[in-house]
mmCIF file of C-alpha atoms in Angstrom:
data_model
loop_
_atom_site.group_PDB
_atom_site.id
_atom_site.type_symbol
_atom_site.label_atom_id
_atom_site.label_comp_id
_atom_site.label_asym_id
_atom_site.label_seq_id
_atom_site.Cartn_x
_atom_site.Cartn_y
_atom_site.Cartn_z
ATOM 1 C CA GLY P 1 14.389 -24.708 -17.612
ATOM 2 C CA MET P 2 12.561 -23.493 -14.536
ATOM 3 C CA ALA P 3 15.485 -23.961 -12.174
ATOM 4 C CA ALA P 4 17.624 -21.442 -14.041
ATOM 5 C CA THR P 5 15.033 -18.666 -13.924
ATOM 6 C CA ASN P 6 14.353 -19.195 -10.247
ATOM 7 C CA SER P 7 17.912 -18.369 -9.269
ATOM 8 C CA GLN P 8 17.850 -14.866 -10.774
ATOM 9 C CA LYS P 9 17.851 -12.264 -8.037
ATOM 10 C CA THR P 10 16.766 -9.325 -10.196
ATOM 11 C CA PRO P 11 13.501 -7.480 -9.526
ATOM 12 C CA THR P 12 12.253 -8.231 -13.045
ATOM 13 C CA ARG P 13 9.695 -10.729 -11.817
ATOM 14 C CA LEU P 14 7.767 -8.014 -10.077
ATOM 15 C CA GLN P 15 4.656 -6.839 -11.921
ATOM 16 C CA ASN P 16 4.158 -3.100 -11.645
ATOM 17 C CA TYR P 17 0.682 -1.673 -12.041
ATOM 18 C CA TYR P 18 -0.873 1.731 -11.690
ATOM 19 C CA MET P 19 -4.469 2.845 -11.365
ATOM 20 C CA ILE P 20 -5.658 6.333 -12.225
ATOM 21 C CA CYS P 21 -8.629 7.390 -10.154
ATOM 22 C CA LYS P 22 -10.142 10.565 -8.793
ATOM 23 C CA ALA P 23 -9.352 11.570 -5.232
ATOM 24 C CA ASP P 24 -12.832 10.687 -3.979
ATOM 25 C CA GLN P 25 -12.566 7.184 -5.458
ATOM 26 C CA LYS P 26 -9.107 6.200 -4.295
ATOM 27 C CA PHE P 27 -10.089 4.827 -0.908
ATOM 28 C CA ASN P 28 -13.052 2.922 -2.375
ATOM 29 C CA GLN P 29 -10.752 1.295 -4.921
ATOM 30 C CA LEU P 30 -8.235 0.365 -2.227
ATOM 31 C CA VAL P 31 -10.894 -1.208 0.001
ATOM 32 C CA HIS P 32 -12.405 -3.076 -2.946
ATOM 33 C CA PHE P 33 -8.987 -4.393 -3.961
ATOM 34 C CA LEU P 34 -8.156 -5.589 -0.448
ATOM 35 C CA ARG P 35 -11.561 -7.260 -0.105
ATOM 36 C CA GLN P 36 -10.996 -9.065 -3.424
ATOM 37 C CA HIS P 37 -7.578 -10.295 -2.289
ATOM 38 C CA LYS P 38 -8.281 -11.345 1.302
ATOM 39 C CA PRO P 39 -6.259 -14.579 1.363
ATOM 40 C CA GLU P 40 -3.114 -12.705 0.336
ATOM 41 C CA LYS P 41 -0.498 -10.636 2.105
ATOM 42 C CA HIS P 42 -0.270 -6.908 1.507
ATOM 43 C CA LEU P 43 1.940 -3.997 2.377
ATOM 44 C CA VAL P 44 0.042 -0.694 2.095
ATOM 45 C CA PHE P 45 2.055 2.531 2.011
ATOM 46 C CA PHE P 46 0.670 5.923 3.010
ATOM 47 C CA SER P 47 2.713 9.103 2.936
ATOM 48 C CA THR P 48 2.276 10.261 6.545
ATOM 49 C CA CYS P 49 1.821 8.895 10.069
ATOM 50 C CA ALA P 50 -1.569 10.612 10.290
ATOM 51 C CA CYS P 51 -2.745 8.764 7.177
ATOM 52 C CA VAL P 52 -1.506 5.427 8.518
ATOM 53 C CA GLU P 53 -3.355 5.933 11.801
ATOM 54 C CA TYR P 54 -6.549 7.120 10.181
ATOM 55 C CA TYR P 55 -6.831 4.779 7.225
ATOM 56 C CA GLY P 56 -5.419 1.851 9.200
ATOM 57 C CA LYS P 57 -8.249 2.228 11.724
ATOM 58 C CA ALA P 58 -10.760 2.606 8.908
ATOM 59 C CA LEU P 59 -9.521 -0.530 7.127
ATOM 60 C CA GLU P 60 -9.852 -2.506 10.359
ATOM 61 C CA SER P 61 -13.563 -1.797 10.482
ATOM 62 C CA LEU P 62 -14.194 -2.091 6.747
ATOM 63 C CA ILE P 63 -12.349 -5.319 5.975
ATOM 64 C CA LYS P 64 -13.572 -8.189 8.080
ATOM 65 C CA ASN P 65 -11.701 -11.361 9.037
ATOM 66 C CA VAL P 66 -8.314 -10.059 8.004
ATOM 67 C CA LYS P 67 -5.445 -9.274 10.352
ATOM 68 C CA ILE P 68 -4.502 -5.625 9.896
ATOM 69 C CA MET P 69 -1.384 -4.157 11.473
ATOM 70 C CA CYS P 70 -0.201 -0.552 11.437
ATOM 71 C CA ILE P 71 3.227 0.903 11.898
ATOM 72 C CA HIS P 72 4.361 4.515 11.767
ATOM 73 C CA GLY P 73 7.014 6.885 13.038
ATOM 74 C CA LYS P 74 5.752 7.154 16.581
ATOM 75 C CA MET P 75 6.156 3.408 17.073
ATOM 76 C CA LYS P 76 9.865 2.920 16.439
ATOM 77 C CA HIS P 77 10.373 0.653 19.438
ATOM 78 C CA LYS P 78 7.549 -1.663 18.346
ATOM 79 C CA ARG P 79 8.625 -1.733 14.726
ATOM 80 C CA ASN P 80 10.649 -4.941 14.703
ATOM 81 C CA ARG P 81 8.101 -6.809 16.778
ATOM 82 C CA ILE P 82 5.291 -5.864 14.399
ATOM 83 C CA PHE P 83 7.323 -6.864 11.340
ATOM 84 C CA THR P 84 8.235 -10.183 12.961
ATOM 85 C CA GLU P 85 4.616 -10.878 13.807
ATOM 86 C CA PHE P 86 3.512 -9.925 10.296
ATOM 87 C CA ARG P 87 6.138 -12.214 8.775
ATOM 88 C CA LYS P 88 4.548 -15.197 10.528
ATOM 89 C CA LEU P 89 1.041 -14.486 9.257
ATOM 90 C CA PRO P 90 -0.211 -16.535 6.304
ATOM 91 C CA SER P 91 -2.185 -13.506 5.123
ATOM 92 C CA GLY P 92 -2.876 -9.994 6.315
ATOM 93 C CA ILE P 93 -2.334 -6.301 5.742
ATOM 94 C CA LEU P 94 0.499 -4.170 7.068
ATOM 95 C CA VAL P 95 -0.138 -0.435 6.780
ATOM 96 C CA CYS P 96 2.962 1.748 7.037
ATOM 97 C CA THR P 97 4.900 4.848 6.000
ATOM 98 C CA ASP P 98 8.087 4.924 3.922
ATOM 99 C CA VAL P 99 10.136 5.939 6.894
ATOM 100 C CA MET P 100 9.092 2.824 8.784
ATOM 101 C CA ALA P 101 10.131 0.577 5.942
ATOM 102 C CA ARG P 102 13.643 1.956 5.688
ATOM 103 C CA GLY P 103 16.384 -0.450 6.556
ATOM 104 C CA ILE P 104 13.972 -3.231 7.355
ATOM 105 C CA ASP P 105 13.967 -6.550 5.609
ATOM 106 C CA ILE P 106 10.405 -6.393 4.371
ATOM 107 C CA PRO P 107 8.425 -9.626 4.716
ATOM 108 C CA GLU P 108 7.346 -11.474 1.600
ATOM 109 C CA VAL P 109 4.072 -10.076 0.354
ATOM 110 C CA ASN P 110 1.827 -10.640 -2.640
ATOM 111 C CA TRP P 111 1.118 -6.958 -3.174
ATOM 112 C CA VAL P 112 2.803 -3.672 -2.376
ATOM 113 C CA LEU P 113 0.024 -1.070 -2.564
ATOM 114 C CA GLN P 114 0.988 2.579 -2.675
ATOM 115 C CA TYR P 115 -1.934 4.774 -1.798
ATOM 116 C CA ASP P 116 0.104 7.904 -2.371
ATOM 117 C CA PRO P 117 2.871 7.957 -4.932
ATOM 118 C CA PRO P 118 6.208 8.234 -3.141
ATOM 119 C CA SER P 119 7.927 11.596 -3.072
ATOM 120 C CA SER P 120 10.679 10.390 -5.378
ATOM 121 C CA ALA P 121 11.104 7.776 -8.070
ATOM 122 C CA SER P 122 13.891 6.100 -6.144
ATOM 123 C CA ALA P 123 11.569 5.724 -3.153
ATOM 124 C CA PHE P 124 9.084 4.075 -5.497
ATOM 125 C CA VAL P 125 11.617 1.551 -6.731
ATOM 126 C CA HIS P 126 12.805 1.012 -3.169
ATOM 127 C CA ARG P 127 9.269 0.224 -2.004
ATOM 128 C CA CYS P 128 8.667 -2.205 -4.854
ATOM 129 C CA GLY P 129 12.117 -3.695 -5.079
ATOM 130 C CA ARG P 130 11.523 -5.129 -1.655
ATOM 131 C CA THR P 131 9.006 -7.632 -2.881
ATOM 132 C CA ALA P 132 11.081 -8.744 -5.815
ATOM 133 C CA ARG P 133 14.473 -8.834 -4.161
ATOM 134 C CA ILE P 134 13.451 -11.738 -2.017
ATOM 135 C CA GLY P 135 12.955 -13.575 -5.303
ATOM 136 C CA HIS P 136 9.271 -13.512 -4.548
ATOM 137 C CA LEU P 137 6.723 -13.152 -7.288
ATOM 138 C CA GLY P 138 4.949 -10.103 -5.937
ATOM 139 C CA SER P 139 3.153 -7.248 -7.596
ATOM 140 C CA ALA P 140 2.974 -3.545 -6.932
ATOM 141 C CA LEU P 141 0.093 -1.167 -7.500
ATOM 142 C CA VAL P 142 0.287 2.596 -7.162
ATOM 143 C CA PHE P 143 -2.865 4.732 -7.037
ATOM 144 C CA LEU P 144 -2.499 7.953 -9.010
ATOM 145 C CA LEU P 145 -4.680 11.004 -9.444
ATOM 146 C CA PRO P 146 -5.348 12.079 -13.039
ATOM 147 C CA MET P 147 -2.869 14.944 -12.637
ATOM 148 C CA GLU P 148 -0.125 12.512 -11.565
ATOM 149 C CA GLU P 149 -0.189 10.542 -14.785
ATOM 150 C CA ALA P 150 3.158 11.959 -15.950
ATOM 151 C CA TYR P 151 4.695 9.856 -13.179
ATOM 152 C CA ILE P 152 4.250 6.758 -15.329
ATOM 153 C CA SER P 153 6.438 7.815 -18.231
ATOM 154 C CA PHE P 154 8.924 9.300 -15.788
ATOM 155 C CA LEU P 155 9.332 5.912 -14.090
ATOM 156 C CA ALA P 156 9.493 4.072 -17.392
ATOM 157 C CA ILE P 157 12.258 6.321 -18.710
ATOM 158 C CA ASN P 158 14.304 7.068 -15.594
ATOM 159 C CA GLN P 159 13.954 3.872 -13.658
ATOM 160 C CA LYS P 160 13.462 1.407 -16.515
ATOM 161 C CA CYS P 161 10.335 0.485 -14.667
ATOM 162 C CA PRO P 162 7.534 -0.282 -17.130
ATOM 163 C CA MET P 163 4.046 -0.005 -15.684
ATOM 164 C CA GLU P 164 0.804 -1.636 -16.699
ATOM 165 C CA GLU P 165 -2.522 0.048 -16.162
ATOM 166 C CA LEU P 166 -5.213 -1.518 -14.007
ATOM 167 C CA ARG P 167 -8.551 0.115 -14.653
ATOM 168 C CA PRO P 168 -10.563 1.267 -11.651
ATOM 169 C CA GLN P 169 -13.345 -1.211 -10.908
ATOM 170 C CA ARG P 170 -16.817 0.020 -11.740
ATOM 171 C CA ASN P 171 -19.920 -0.184 -9.556
ATOM 172 C CA ILE P 172 -18.076 -0.929 -6.354
ATOM 173 C CA THR P 173 -19.302 -0.279 -2.822
ATOM 174 C CA ASP P 174 -18.967 3.323 -1.743
ATOM 175 C CA VAL P 175 -17.397 3.086 1.713
ATOM 176 C CA LEU P 176 -17.045 6.844 2.184
ATOM 177 C CA PRO P 177 -20.374 7.305 4.048
ATOM 178 C CA LYS P 178 -19.266 4.475 6.347
ATOM 179 C CA LEU P 179 -15.912 6.193 6.774
ATOM 180 C CA LYS P 180 -17.710 9.405 7.754
ATOM 181 C CA SER P 181 -20.013 7.734 10.273
ATOM 182 C CA LEU P 182 -17.053 5.825 11.689
ATOM 183 C CA SER P 183 -15.137 9.052 12.085
ATOM 184 C CA LEU P 184 -17.995 10.806 13.798
ATOM 185 C CA ALA P 185 -18.689 7.891 16.112
ATOM 186 C CA ASP P 186 -15.072 7.818 17.179
ATOM 187 C CA ARG P 187 -13.785 11.259 18.033
ATOM 188 C CA ALA P 188 -10.155 10.100 17.860
ATOM 189 C CA ILE P 189 -10.622 8.775 14.349
ATOM 190 C CA TYR P 190 -12.295 11.997 13.359
ATOM 191 C CA GLU P 191 -9.386 14.069 14.596
ATOM 192 C CA LYS P 192 -6.890 11.782 12.908
ATOM 193 C CA GLY P 193 -9.014 12.052 9.793
ATOM 194 C CA MET P 194 -8.750 15.805 9.785
ATOM 195 C CA LYS P 195 -5.002 15.520 10.255
ATOM 196 C CA ALA P 196 -4.737 12.861 7.558
ATOM 197 C CA PHE P 197 -6.870 14.923 5.236
ATOM 198 C CA VAL P 198 -4.699 17.974 5.690
ATOM 199 C CA SER P 199 -1.475 15.999 5.304
ATOM 200 C CA CYS P 200 -2.686 14.109 2.232
ATOM 201 C CA VAL P 201 -4.078 17.082 0.341
#
């Protein structure tokens, strides 16, 4: 019965999804997804500190009434405190880099969202395995550019990690103009944006 399945500690209960979308649609899809799932808890991975700072700030102004926390390499001393605080939240978004998640017992989350695919397949499994290892029924979604599609079969074959496709949502709000005006209004965001842009391209 149910009791037997609950005791399994394998990451098989984690649902893995991917979404293929063009570069100029990725952020819109992420924002839309987070707005649709406000009552839940999310871990959002970006590849660099600059991206975490920039997009973390942007998410704070674009997603209302949700606690958003950011953590990246320059904040090592605050890392544990932020994770502890995030653990206590009933819902919220923690934006971080891979490096920050290393060696940390990741809090239970509903979704692990990977804005950039990790540099290696093992990093991918490491990011996702977190959610499942706790025996928590979480899901993972990785955003891929059309040219990154080969990643899917690679994961399926090498990591025995089958992926299901989530189609990009149509007719969603375009937040990019807002992102631009935000950046221009706040010089610091703009500079981080340039850095993030360069490091993400």
